[in-house]
mmCIF file of C-alpha atoms in Angstrom:
data_model
loop_
_atom_site.group_PDB
_atom_site.id
_atom_site.type_symbol
_atom_site.label_atom_id
_atom_site.label_comp_id
_atom_site.label_asym_id
_atom_site.label_seq_id
_atom_site.Cartn_x
_atom_site.Cartn_y
_atom_site.Cartn_z
ATOM 1 C CA MET A 1 81.714 28.109 14.055
ATOM 2 C CA ASN A 2 78.164 28.402 13.031
ATOM 3 C CA PRO A 3 77.369 27.504 9.567
ATOM 4 C CA THR A 4 75.107 30.146 9.123
ATOM 5 C CA GLU A 5 78.078 32.592 9.486
ATOM 6 C CA GLN A 6 80.199 31.337 6.442
ATOM 7 C CA GLN A 7 80.612 33.949 4.200
ATOM 8 C CA ASP A 8 83.844 32.660 2.435
ATOM 9 C CA HIS A 9 83.070 31.127 -1.259
ATOM 10 C CA TYR A 10 79.845 32.683 -1.876
ATOM 11 C CA ALA A 11 78.722 36.005 -3.903
ATOM 12 C CA VAL A 12 77.346 38.962 -2.300
ATOM 13 C CA THR A 13 73.899 38.203 -4.259
ATOM 14 C CA ALA A 14 74.296 34.757 -2.695
ATOM 15 C CA PHE A 15 70.405 33.776 -1.431
ATOM 16 C CA ARG A 16 69.804 33.797 2.368
ATOM 17 C CA ALA A 17 66.117 33.192 3.546
ATOM 18 C CA ASP A 18 66.462 35.877 6.248
ATOM 19 C CA ALA A 19 67.991 38.379 4.084
ATOM 20 C CA ILE A 20 65.519 38.775 0.989
ATOM 21 C CA PRO A 21 65.492 42.519 -0.182
ATOM 22 C CA ARG A 22 62.060 44.393 -0.696
ATOM 23 C CA GLN A 23 60.929 43.763 -4.073
ATOM 24 C CA ALA A 24 58.347 45.560 -6.257
ATOM 25 C CA PRO A 25 54.863 44.113 -6.716
ATOM 26 C CA PRO A 26 54.380 42.319 -9.885
ATOM 27 C CA PRO A 27 52.507 43.479 -12.845
ATOM 28 C CA GLU A 28 48.864 43.493 -12.994
ATOM 29 C CA LYS A 29 48.133 40.983 -15.519
ATOM 30 C CA SER A 30 51.543 38.346 -14.222
ATOM 31 C CA THR A 31 50.232 34.723 -14.105
ATOM 32 C CA TRP A 32 51.374 34.557 -10.947
ATOM 33 C CA LYS A 33 47.825 35.816 -9.818
ATOM 34 C CA LYS A 34 45.932 32.866 -12.257
ATOM 35 C CA LEU A 35 45.582 30.818 -9.049
ATOM 36 C CA GLY A 36 42.029 30.103 -10.250
ATOM 37 C CA SER A 37 42.699 29.263 -13.710
ATOM 38 C CA HIS A 38 42.903 25.320 -15.035
ATOM 39 C CA LEU A 39 46.915 25.709 -14.818
ATOM 40 C CA ASP A 40 47.735 26.890 -11.664
ATOM 41 C CA VAL A 41 46.506 24.911 -8.743
ATOM 42 C CA ALA A 42 48.381 26.872 -5.749
ATOM 43 C CA ARG A 43 51.476 28.954 -5.441
ATOM 44 C CA LEU A 44 53.919 27.197 -2.742
ATOM 45 C CA PRO A 45 54.995 29.372 0.698
ATOM 46 C CA TRP A 46 58.583 30.201 0.500
ATOM 47 C CA GLY A 47 60.886 29.577 3.434
ATOM 48 C CA HIS A 48 59.982 27.622 6.799
ATOM 49 C CA TYR A 49 61.663 24.579 5.666
ATOM 50 C CA ILE A 50 60.842 21.227 6.726
ATOM 51 C CA GLY A 51 63.804 19.695 5.760
ATOM 52 C CA VAL A 52 62.309 16.550 4.027
ATOM 53 C CA ASN A 53 63.331 15.600 0.359
ATOM 54 C CA PRO A 54 61.088 14.083 -2.271
ATOM 55 C CA THR A 55 61.644 10.357 -2.766
ATOM 56 C CA LEU A 56 62.797 10.603 -6.193
ATOM 57 C CA TYR A 57 65.883 12.406 -5.139
ATOM 58 C CA GLU A 58 66.130 10.430 -1.603
ATOM 59 C CA TYR A 59 66.155 6.820 -3.189
ATOM 60 C CA ASP A 60 67.357 7.191 -6.760
ATOM 61 C CA ASN A 61 68.610 4.466 -8.381
ATOM 62 C CA GLU A 62 70.073 6.146 -11.553
ATOM 63 C CA TRP A 63 72.278 8.005 -9.335
ATOM 64 C CA PHE A 64 73.904 4.911 -8.140
ATOM 65 C CA GLU A 65 74.359 3.973 -11.895
ATOM 66 C CA ASP A 66 75.668 7.365 -13.044
ATOM 67 C CA TYR A 67 78.516 6.814 -10.151
ATOM 68 C CA GLN A 68 79.372 3.706 -10.797
ATOM 69 C CA TYR A 69 79.890 4.248 -14.409
ATOM 70 C CA MET A 70 81.494 7.602 -14.283
ATOM 71 C CA LYS A 71 83.752 7.145 -11.200
ATOM 72 C CA GLU A 72 86.386 9.760 -10.987
ATOM 73 C CA ASP A 73 84.294 11.549 -13.889
ATOM 74 C CA TYR A 74 81.555 12.086 -11.877
ATOM 75 C CA LEU A 75 82.099 15.171 -10.352
ATOM 76 C CA GLY A 76 82.713 16.752 -13.824
ATOM 77 C CA TYR A 77 79.692 15.248 -15.349
ATOM 78 C CA ALA A 78 76.815 15.566 -12.565
ATOM 79 C CA MET A 79 73.723 17.523 -13.090
ATOM 80 C CA ILE A 80 73.845 19.155 -9.538
ATOM 81 C CA ASN A 81 76.978 20.021 -7.772
ATOM 82 C CA GLU A 82 77.810 22.368 -4.881
ATOM 83 C CA THR A 83 77.624 25.317 -7.118
ATOM 84 C CA ARG A 84 74.648 24.706 -9.646
ATOM 85 C CA TRP A 85 71.821 22.867 -10.540
ATOM 86 C CA SER A 86 71.652 22.601 -14.062
ATOM 87 C CA LYS A 87 68.569 22.479 -16.004
ATOM 88 C CA SER A 88 69.861 22.025 -19.726
ATOM 89 C CA VAL A 89 72.172 19.634 -21.413
ATOM 90 C CA ASP A 90 74.732 21.065 -24.049
ATOM 91 C CA GLU A 91 75.047 18.771 -27.044
ATOM 92 C CA ASP A 92 77.430 19.658 -29.919
ATOM 93 C CA VAL A 93 76.978 16.422 -32.216
ATOM 94 C CA SER A 94 75.864 15.950 -35.754
ATOM 95 C CA LEU A 95 72.253 14.555 -36.659
ATOM 96 C CA LEU A 96 73.697 11.153 -37.981
ATOM 97 C CA TYR A 97 75.544 10.758 -34.659
ATOM 98 C CA ARG A 98 72.554 11.067 -32.810
ATOM 99 C CA PHE A 99 70.305 8.652 -35.289
ATOM 100 C CA LEU A 100 73.532 6.123 -35.016
ATOM 101 C CA ARG A 101 73.632 6.347 -31.286
ATOM 102 C CA PHE A 102 69.783 6.216 -30.535
ATOM 103 C CA TRP A 103 69.698 2.854 -32.623
ATOM 104 C CA PHE A 104 73.074 1.613 -30.803
ATOM 105 C CA VAL A 105 71.370 2.134 -27.501
ATOM 106 C CA VAL A 106 67.870 0.523 -28.735
ATOM 107 C CA ILE A 107 69.822 -2.662 -30.119
ATOM 108 C CA THR A 108 72.122 -3.203 -27.393
ATOM 109 C CA HIS A 109 69.607 -2.750 -24.531
ATOM 110 C CA GLY A 110 66.984 -4.305 -26.277
ATOM 111 C CA PHE A 111 68.845 -7.625 -26.806
ATOM 112 C CA SER A 112 70.825 -7.842 -24.215
ATOM 113 C CA PHE A 113 70.842 -10.455 -21.571
ATOM 114 C CA ILE A 114 71.495 -8.050 -18.834
ATOM 115 C CA GLY A 115 68.042 -5.738 -18.435
ATOM 116 C CA GLY A 116 67.253 -6.400 -21.865
ATOM 117 C CA ALA A 117 64.857 -9.090 -23.995
ATOM 118 C CA GLY A 118 68.004 -11.434 -24.908
ATOM 119 C CA TYR A 119 66.736 -14.492 -22.938
ATOM 120 C CA PHE A 120 63.209 -14.056 -24.367
ATOM 121 C CA PHE A 121 64.662 -13.901 -28.046
ATOM 122 C CA VAL A 122 66.794 -17.192 -27.400
ATOM 123 C CA GLY A 123 63.872 -18.910 -25.738
ATOM 124 C CA VAL A 124 61.625 -18.292 -28.699
ATOM 125 C CA SER A 125 64.367 -19.480 -31.123
ATOM 126 C CA LEU A 126 64.743 -22.516 -29.042
ATOM 127 C CA ILE A 127 61.250 -23.445 -29.044
ATOM 128 C CA VAL A 128 61.139 -23.011 -32.586
ATOM 129 C CA LEU A 129 63.920 -25.249 -32.812
ATOM 130 C CA LEU A 130 62.002 -28.060 -30.754
ATOM 131 C CA ILE A 131 58.902 -27.768 -32.890
ATOM 132 C CA GLU A 132 61.122 -28.555 -36.238
ATOM 133 C CA VAL A 133 62.513 -31.336 -33.851
ATOM 134 C CA PHE A 134 59.394 -32.539 -32.926
ATOM 135 C CA MET A 135 57.458 -32.391 -36.416
ATOM 136 C CA GLU A 136 60.496 -34.032 -37.807
ATOM 137 C CA LEU A 137 60.450 -36.947 -35.486
ATOM 138 C CA PHE A 138 56.705 -37.631 -35.865
ATOM 139 C CA TRP A 139 55.937 -36.578 -39.370
ATOM 140 C CA PRO A 140 59.301 -37.115 -40.869
ATOM 141 C CA LYS A 141 59.978 -35.404 -44.410
ATOM 142 C CA ASN A 142 63.577 -34.665 -45.611
ATOM 143 C CA GLY A 143 65.169 -35.394 -42.047
ATOM 144 C CA LEU A 144 66.909 -33.298 -39.626
ATOM 145 C CA SER A 145 69.646 -30.974 -40.926
ATOM 146 C CA LEU A 146 72.183 -29.313 -38.917
ATOM 147 C CA ASP A 147 70.868 -25.944 -40.538
ATOM 148 C CA ILE A 148 68.067 -25.863 -38.212
ATOM 149 C CA PHE A 149 70.259 -24.876 -35.314
ATOM 150 C CA PHE A 150 71.788 -22.291 -37.148
ATOM 151 C CA ILE A 151 69.071 -19.746 -36.138
ATOM 152 C CA PRO A 152 69.090 -20.271 -32.032
ATOM 153 C CA LEU A 153 73.036 -19.976 -32.373
ATOM 154 C CA CYS A 154 72.794 -16.892 -34.263
ATOM 155 C CA VAL A 155 70.330 -15.581 -31.749
ATOM 156 C CA THR A 156 72.513 -16.176 -28.975
ATOM 157 C CA ALA A 157 75.378 -14.944 -30.425
ATOM 158 C CA PHE A 158 73.700 -11.880 -31.386
ATOM 159 C CA CYS A 159 72.375 -11.482 -27.849
ATOM 160 C CA GLY A 160 75.898 -11.924 -26.658
ATOM 161 C CA ALA A 161 77.270 -9.211 -28.623
ATOM 162 C CA ALA A 162 74.636 -6.785 -27.471
ATOM 163 C CA THR A 163 75.588 -7.657 -23.894
ATOM 164 C CA ILE A 164 78.845 -7.115 -24.407
ATOM 165 C CA LEU A 165 78.359 -3.784 -26.328
ATOM 166 C CA ARG A 166 75.848 -2.887 -23.537
ATOM 167 C CA ARG A 167 78.378 -3.442 -21.022
ATOM 168 C CA PHE A 168 80.903 -1.391 -22.945
ATOM 169 C CA TYR A 169 78.624 1.412 -23.594
ATOM 170 C CA GLU A 170 77.552 1.816 -19.826
ATOM 171 C CA THR A 171 81.399 1.587 -18.817
ATOM 172 C CA TYR A 172 82.784 4.137 -21.090
ATOM 173 C CA SER A 173 79.691 6.443 -22.731
ATOM 174 C CA ILE A 174 80.852 9.223 -20.628
ATOM 175 C CA ARG A 175 83.852 9.322 -22.057
ATOM 176 C CA PHE A 176 82.719 9.280 -25.524
ATOM 177 C CA TYR A 177 80.661 12.339 -24.376
ATOM 178 C CA LYS A 178 83.428 14.672 -22.911
ATOM 179 C CA SER A 179 84.084 16.471 -25.810
ATOM 180 C CA ASN A 180 80.383 17.253 -26.951
ATOM 181 C CA LYS A 181 78.060 16.750 -23.817
ATOM 182 C CA ASN A 182 77.784 18.770 -20.645
ATOM 183 C CA TRP A 183 75.169 19.664 -18.350
ATOM 184 C CA SER A 184 74.735 23.358 -19.065
ATOM 185 C CA ASP A 185 76.319 26.170 -16.446
ATOM 186 C CA ASP A 186 74.293 28.826 -18.740
ATOM 187 C CA ILE A 187 70.862 27.397 -17.876
ATOM 188 C CA ALA A 188 71.183 26.705 -14.128
ATOM 189 C CA PHE A 189 70.107 27.154 -10.421
ATOM 190 C CA CYS A 190 73.359 28.479 -8.992
ATOM 191 C CA ARG A 191 73.806 28.078 -5.341
ATOM 192 C CA ARG A 192 77.178 30.378 -5.275
ATOM 193 C CA THR A 193 75.706 33.353 -6.386
ATOM 194 C CA GLY A 194 72.154 32.866 -5.864
ATOM 195 C CA MET A 195 71.128 33.514 -9.057
ATOM 196 C CA VAL A 196 69.183 31.898 -11.955
ATOM 197 C CA LYS A 197 70.714 31.709 -15.118
ATOM 198 C CA SER A 198 68.823 31.405 -18.378
ATOM 199 C CA PHE A 199 69.016 32.457 -22.229
ATOM 200 C CA GLN A 200 66.408 35.216 -21.187
ATOM 201 C CA GLY A 201 68.794 36.618 -18.567
ATOM 202 C CA ASN A 202 70.054 35.869 -14.998
ATOM 203 C CA PHE A 203 67.541 36.874 -12.195
ATOM 204 C CA PRO A 204 67.718 36.534 -8.542
ATOM 205 C CA PHE A 205 66.082 33.189 -7.148
ATOM 206 C CA TYR A 206 64.012 35.299 -4.815
ATOM 207 C CA GLU A 207 61.956 36.737 -7.843
ATOM 208 C CA PHE A 208 60.901 32.946 -8.363
ATOM 209 C CA ASP A 209 57.723 31.498 -7.140
ATOM 210 C CA ALA A 210 56.739 27.774 -7.085
ATOM 211 C CA PHE A 211 53.282 26.600 -8.702
ATOM 212 C CA ILE A 212 51.511 23.178 -8.824
ATOM 213 C CA GLU A 213 50.501 23.124 -12.198
ATOM 214 C CA MET A 214 47.659 20.748 -13.272
ATOM 215 C CA ARG A 215 47.319 19.270 -16.445
ATOM 216 C CA ALA A 216 45.122 16.559 -18.307
ATOM 217 C CA ASP A 217 45.253 14.047 -20.668
ATOM 218 C CA MET A 218 42.857 13.014 -23.546
ATOM 219 C CA LYS A 219 41.153 10.756 -20.951
ATOM 220 C CA GLY A 220 40.672 13.322 -18.235
ATOM 221 C CA ASN A 221 43.605 11.957 -16.045
ATOM 222 C CA GLN A 222 45.010 14.636 -13.908
ATOM 223 C CA PHE A 223 48.653 15.190 -13.569
ATOM 224 C CA HIS A 224 50.368 17.662 -11.106
ATOM 225 C CA SER A 225 54.008 19.222 -11.635
ATOM 226 C CA LEU A 226 56.005 21.763 -9.958
ATOM 227 C CA LYS A 227 56.840 24.964 -12.002
ATOM 228 C CA VAL A 228 59.223 27.637 -10.678
ATOM 229 C CA ARG A 229 58.346 30.584 -12.621
ATOM 230 C CA HIS A 230 59.712 34.282 -12.664
ATOM 231 C CA ARG A 231 57.719 36.806 -10.900
ATOM 232 C CA TYR A 232 58.328 39.898 -13.292
ATOM 233 C CA PRO A 233 57.540 38.073 -16.511
ATOM 234 C CA GLN A 234 58.025 41.791 -18.404
ATOM 235 C CA HIS A 235 61.762 41.180 -17.735
ATOM 236 C CA SER A 236 62.259 37.399 -18.837
ATOM 237 C CA LYS A 237 59.271 36.401 -21.155
ATOM 238 C CA ASP A 238 60.552 34.879 -24.145
ATOM 239 C CA GLU A 239 60.150 37.258 -27.103
ATOM 240 C CA ARG A 240 59.413 34.067 -29.423
ATOM 241 C CA ASN A 241 56.203 33.200 -27.678
ATOM 242 C CA GLY A 242 55.621 35.561 -25.098
ATOM 243 C CA LEU A 243 55.642 33.126 -22.447
ATOM 244 C CA PRO A 244 57.239 33.595 -18.946
ATOM 245 C CA LEU A 245 60.243 32.250 -17.810
ATOM 246 C CA ASP A 246 59.834 28.992 -15.957
ATOM 247 C CA PHE A 247 61.364 25.349 -14.953
ATOM 248 C CA ASP A 248 59.966 22.068 -14.212
ATOM 249 C CA PHE A 249 60.985 20.111 -11.499
ATOM 250 C CA PRO A 250 59.798 16.526 -11.524
ATOM 251 C CA ALA A 251 58.885 14.694 -8.408
ATOM 252 C CA ASP A 252 56.677 11.622 -8.524
ATOM 253 C CA GLY A 253 53.924 10.429 -6.562
ATOM 254 C CA SER A 254 51.265 12.510 -4.596
ATOM 255 C CA ILE A 255 51.207 16.771 -4.095
ATOM 256 C CA VAL A 256 53.281 16.383 -1.043
ATOM 257 C CA GLN A 257 56.182 15.350 -3.024
ATOM 258 C CA LEU A 258 55.941 18.700 -4.874
ATOM 259 C CA TYR A 259 55.778 20.423 -1.562
ATOM 260 C CA ALA A 260 59.156 18.473 -0.776
ATOM 261 C CA MET A 261 60.691 19.196 -4.197
ATOM 262 C CA TRP A 262 60.193 22.966 -3.516
ATOM 263 C CA ASP A 263 61.476 22.919 -0.039
ATOM 264 C CA MET A 264 64.658 20.899 -1.236
ATOM 265 C CA LEU A 265 65.133 23.535 -3.764
ATOM 266 C CA GLY A 266 64.963 26.242 -1.353
ATOM 267 C CA ARG A 267 67.122 24.846 0.856
ATOM 268 C CA TYR A 268 69.921 24.070 -1.934
ATOM 269 C CA MET A 269 69.871 27.657 -3.134
ATOM 270 C CA ASP A 270 69.824 29.159 0.312
ATOM 271 C CA VAL A 271 73.523 29.240 1.349
ATOM 272 C CA SER A 272 72.764 29.806 5.186
ATOM 273 C CA GLN A 273 71.765 26.020 5.070
ATOM 274 C CA PRO A 274 73.538 22.746 4.212
ATOM 275 C CA LEU A 275 73.023 21.184 0.676
ATOM 276 C CA PRO A 276 70.169 18.690 1.005
ATOM 277 C CA ASP A 277 71.538 15.425 2.127
ATOM 278 C CA ILE A 278 70.671 13.358 -0.951
ATOM 279 C CA PRO A 279 72.838 10.742 -2.883
ATOM 280 C CA ARG A 280 73.427 13.289 -5.805
ATOM 281 C CA LEU A 281 75.058 15.887 -3.702
ATOM 282 C CA GLU A 282 77.081 13.697 -1.145
ATOM 283 C CA PRO A 283 80.193 13.682 -3.242
ATOM 284 C CA PHE A 284 80.180 17.550 -3.221
ATOM 285 C CA ARG A 285 79.495 18.238 0.532
ATOM 286 C CA HIS A 286 83.050 18.675 1.462
ATOM 287 C CA LEU A 287 83.475 21.347 -1.379
ATOM 288 C CA ASP A 288 80.732 23.874 0.012
ATOM 289 C CA PRO A 289 81.862 25.833 3.202
ATOM 290 C CA THR A 290 77.990 25.740 4.995
ATOM 291 C CA THR A 291 77.950 22.235 4.395
ATOM 292 C CA LYS A 292 81.399 21.305 5.231
ATOM 293 C CA ALA A 293 81.592 23.132 8.573
ATOM 294 C CA PHE A 294 77.795 21.489 9.435
ATOM 295 C CA ASP A 295 79.516 18.313 8.647
ATOM 296 C CA GLU A 296 82.785 18.787 10.760
ATOM 297 C CA ALA A 297 80.440 20.012 13.650
ATOM 298 C CA GLY A 298 78.680 16.587 13.703
ATOM 299 C CA LYS A 299 75.262 17.873 12.629
ATOM 300 C CA ARG A 300 74.912 15.539 9.988
ATOM 301 C CA GLY A 301 75.235 12.413 11.856
ATOM 302 C CA ARG A 302 76.286 10.715 8.944
ATOM 303 C CA PRO A 303 79.767 8.951 7.639
ATOM 304 C CA ALA A 304 81.000 11.043 4.646
ATOM 305 C CA THR A 305 79.968 8.403 2.113
ATOM 306 C CA TYR A 306 76.640 6.987 3.777
ATOM 307 C CA TRP A 307 74.795 6.908 0.365
ATOM 308 C CA ARG A 308 77.577 5.310 -1.616
ATOM 309 C CA ASP A 309 78.008 2.915 0.667
ATOM 310 C CA LEU A 310 73.975 2.399 1.461
ATOM 311 C CA TYR A 311 73.726 1.941 -2.419
ATOM 312 C CA ALA A 312 76.446 -0.544 -3.020
ATOM 313 C CA LYS A 313 75.375 -2.903 -0.293
ATOM 314 C CA ALA A 314 71.485 -2.559 -0.848
ATOM 315 C CA SER A 315 69.342 -5.020 -2.548
ATOM 316 C CA ASP A 316 66.490 -3.630 -5.124
ATOM 317 C CA LYS A 317 64.000 -5.112 -2.692
ATOM 318 C CA GLU A 318 65.564 -3.103 0.349
ATOM 319 C CA LEU A 319 65.749 0.100 -1.837
ATOM 320 C CA LYS A 320 62.128 -0.378 -2.615
ATOM 321 C CA GLN A 321 61.121 -0.810 0.927
ATOM 322 C CA TRP A 322 62.750 2.377 1.815
ATOM 323 C CA ARG A 323 61.350 3.815 -0.965
ATOM 324 C CA GLU A 324 57.930 3.371 0.242
ATOM 325 C CA GLU A 325 58.643 4.051 3.769
ATOM 326 C CA HIS A 326 60.174 7.458 2.847
ATOM 327 C CA ARG A 327 56.769 8.290 1.057
ATOM 328 C CA LYS A 328 55.026 7.952 4.307
ATOM 329 C CA VAL A 329 57.810 10.470 5.943
ATOM 330 C CA VAL A 330 56.922 12.874 3.092
ATOM 331 C CA ASP A 331 53.018 12.327 3.638
ATOM 332 C CA ALA A 332 53.278 12.715 7.331
ATOM 333 C CA ALA A 333 55.376 15.953 7.019
ATOM 334 C CA PRO A 334 53.135 19.202 7.969
ATOM 335 C CA TRP A 335 52.912 20.858 4.628
ATOM 336 C CA GLY A 336 49.926 22.847 4.822
ATOM 337 C CA SER A 337 49.210 26.190 6.251
ATOM 338 C CA ARG A 338 52.905 27.389 6.854
ATOM 339 C CA PRO A 339 53.548 31.013 6.665
ATOM 340 C CA ASP A 340 55.044 32.585 3.622
ATOM 341 C CA LEU A 341 57.993 34.103 4.087
ATOM 342 C CA MET A 342 57.833 36.213 0.783
ATOM 343 C CA ALA A 343 54.926 37.944 2.226
ATOM 344 C CA GLN A 344 57.357 40.367 3.906
ATOM 345 C CA SER A 345 59.243 41.299 0.913
ATOM 346 C CA VAL A 346 56.529 41.915 -1.995
ATOM 347 C CA PRO A 347 53.756 44.291 -1.839
ATOM 348 C CA GLY A 348 50.405 42.491 -2.138
ATOM 349 C CA TYR A 349 51.754 38.867 -2.337
ATOM 350 C CA GLY A 350 49.493 37.199 0.499
ATOM 351 C CA ASP A 351 46.551 38.728 -1.713
ATOM 352 C CA SER A 352 46.807 36.114 -4.499
ATOM 353 C CA TYR A 353 45.472 33.297 -2.334
ATOM 354 C CA THR A 354 43.043 32.909 0.519
ATOM 355 C CA ALA A 355 43.607 29.643 1.869
ATOM 356 C CA GLU A 356 45.043 25.948 1.454
ATOM 357 C CA PRO A 357 44.026 22.502 2.650
ATOM 358 C CA GLU A 358 45.258 21.424 5.670
ATOM 359 C CA ASP A 359 46.055 18.036 3.754
ATOM 360 C CA VAL A 360 47.423 19.626 0.644
ATOM 361 C CA ASN A 361 46.951 16.576 -1.564
ATOM 362 C CA ALA A 362 43.147 17.788 -1.382
ATOM 363 C CA TYR A 363 44.617 20.041 -4.356
ATOM 364 C CA GLY A 364 44.519 16.839 -6.271
ATOM 365 C CA ARG A 365 41.261 15.630 -5.521
ATOM 366 C CA PHE A 366 37.618 16.744 -6.975
ATOM 367 C CA PRO A 367 35.983 19.035 -3.984
ATOM 368 C CA ASN A 368 35.369 17.079 -0.773
ATOM 369 C CA LYS A 369 32.952 18.272 2.079
ATOM 370 C CA ALA A 370 35.590 16.397 4.374
ATOM 371 C CA ASP A 371 38.759 18.748 3.436
ATOM 372 C CA ARG A 372 39.549 21.374 5.664
ATOM 373 C CA PHE A 373 40.784 24.388 4.186
ATOM 374 C CA VAL A 374 42.822 27.098 6.692
ATOM 375 C CA GLU A 375 44.450 30.085 6.318
ATOM 376 C CA ARG A 376 47.902 30.651 5.941
ATOM 377 C CA ALA A 377 49.393 32.310 9.121
ATOM 378 C CA GLU A 378 51.315 35.703 9.216
ATOM 379 C CA SER A 379 55.024 35.476 8.386
ATOM 380 C CA LYS A 380 56.230 38.491 10.600
ATOM 381 C CA ASP A 381 58.864 36.656 12.605
ATOM 382 C CA ALA A 382 59.668 33.899 9.770
ATOM 383 C CA SER A 383 63.735 34.327 9.859
ATOM 384 C CA GLN A 384 63.831 33.939 13.792
ATOM 385 C CA GLN A 385 61.585 31.066 13.595
ATOM 386 C CA ASN A 386 63.709 29.418 10.993
ATOM 387 C CA LYS A 387 66.776 29.830 13.164
ATOM 388 C CA ARG A 388 64.820 28.522 16.200
ATOM 389 C CA ASP A 389 63.783 25.414 14.321
ATOM 390 C CA GLY A 390 67.544 24.889 13.563
ATOM 391 C CA HIS A 391 67.066 25.078 9.854
#
């Protein structure tokens, strides 16, 4: 069975890149047209997936830590699963609870022998002890007292207790949160329905556009982030501040990582595509019909527990090496000058940009004569091209 023909499980509103309906033009004053402003550097194209995931999600240390701690609870407490990519955490706890939990984490993690400064504090207390012994041997005053051993013993005991409590916290913390902390289903990108849910309302995924946003700190250093913003702010802006509905998606490294992040989000929402092959989604692949059919047809080419087994056996040094190698893969992918699928569905959509660098990382540099800007190609046969590419 062709994975793209799977219809079960998904709502009729589910997103498919080859079935985007005709839409209204955005309002004249919409922020999507501010591409020359100090905020939006570029709007990223729709469709024509490259199939490369951002390094932050391909090699994600936090994922395996969560998986190890949660074990059988992971499926119920993951930020991303086969139905939705949550963008908010619901937590119904008192301020006192949050205050005590904050200091509990600071102390247990800060003074622990595992990943904390436990050895440092014990070392300092031993140095103080040696200095006291040295001073008493060469410049005796009242003689050595057993009291001088009290401080290093107390410091060692305190750091040992912090280590035990940290292990306890890491192993059972998810159980502490069961009644008061959950990734929200009310603010999320929903694969099964094709909708983006928010407090301002629920909107189809194809009504959102991705922008590279540039920010600068007080020293003038530039930072770039990926903003996914609703194209029709007259229907979704926040009444309190008038700002349009948008979401941040983190991706570390160069600007191509932001392109990869948008590419992965599109494939996640597109039910004609299998779920992106990243560690956080591996436990859910068999629960998504398109992905299940894709894997059963042998197209994944990996064992069902590929990522889990890799992380269980890999050293930190190996993960670091693979991470750097994957950055090169992302850098080498042909991100620039791809056709924009949305230009077929939104009148005037292509008028808001003229060209982009052949090397999209040029967006993050000052103007350079060596940077070559090129026009985006037409996207008349975008859906057919996606099918020919096997995406």
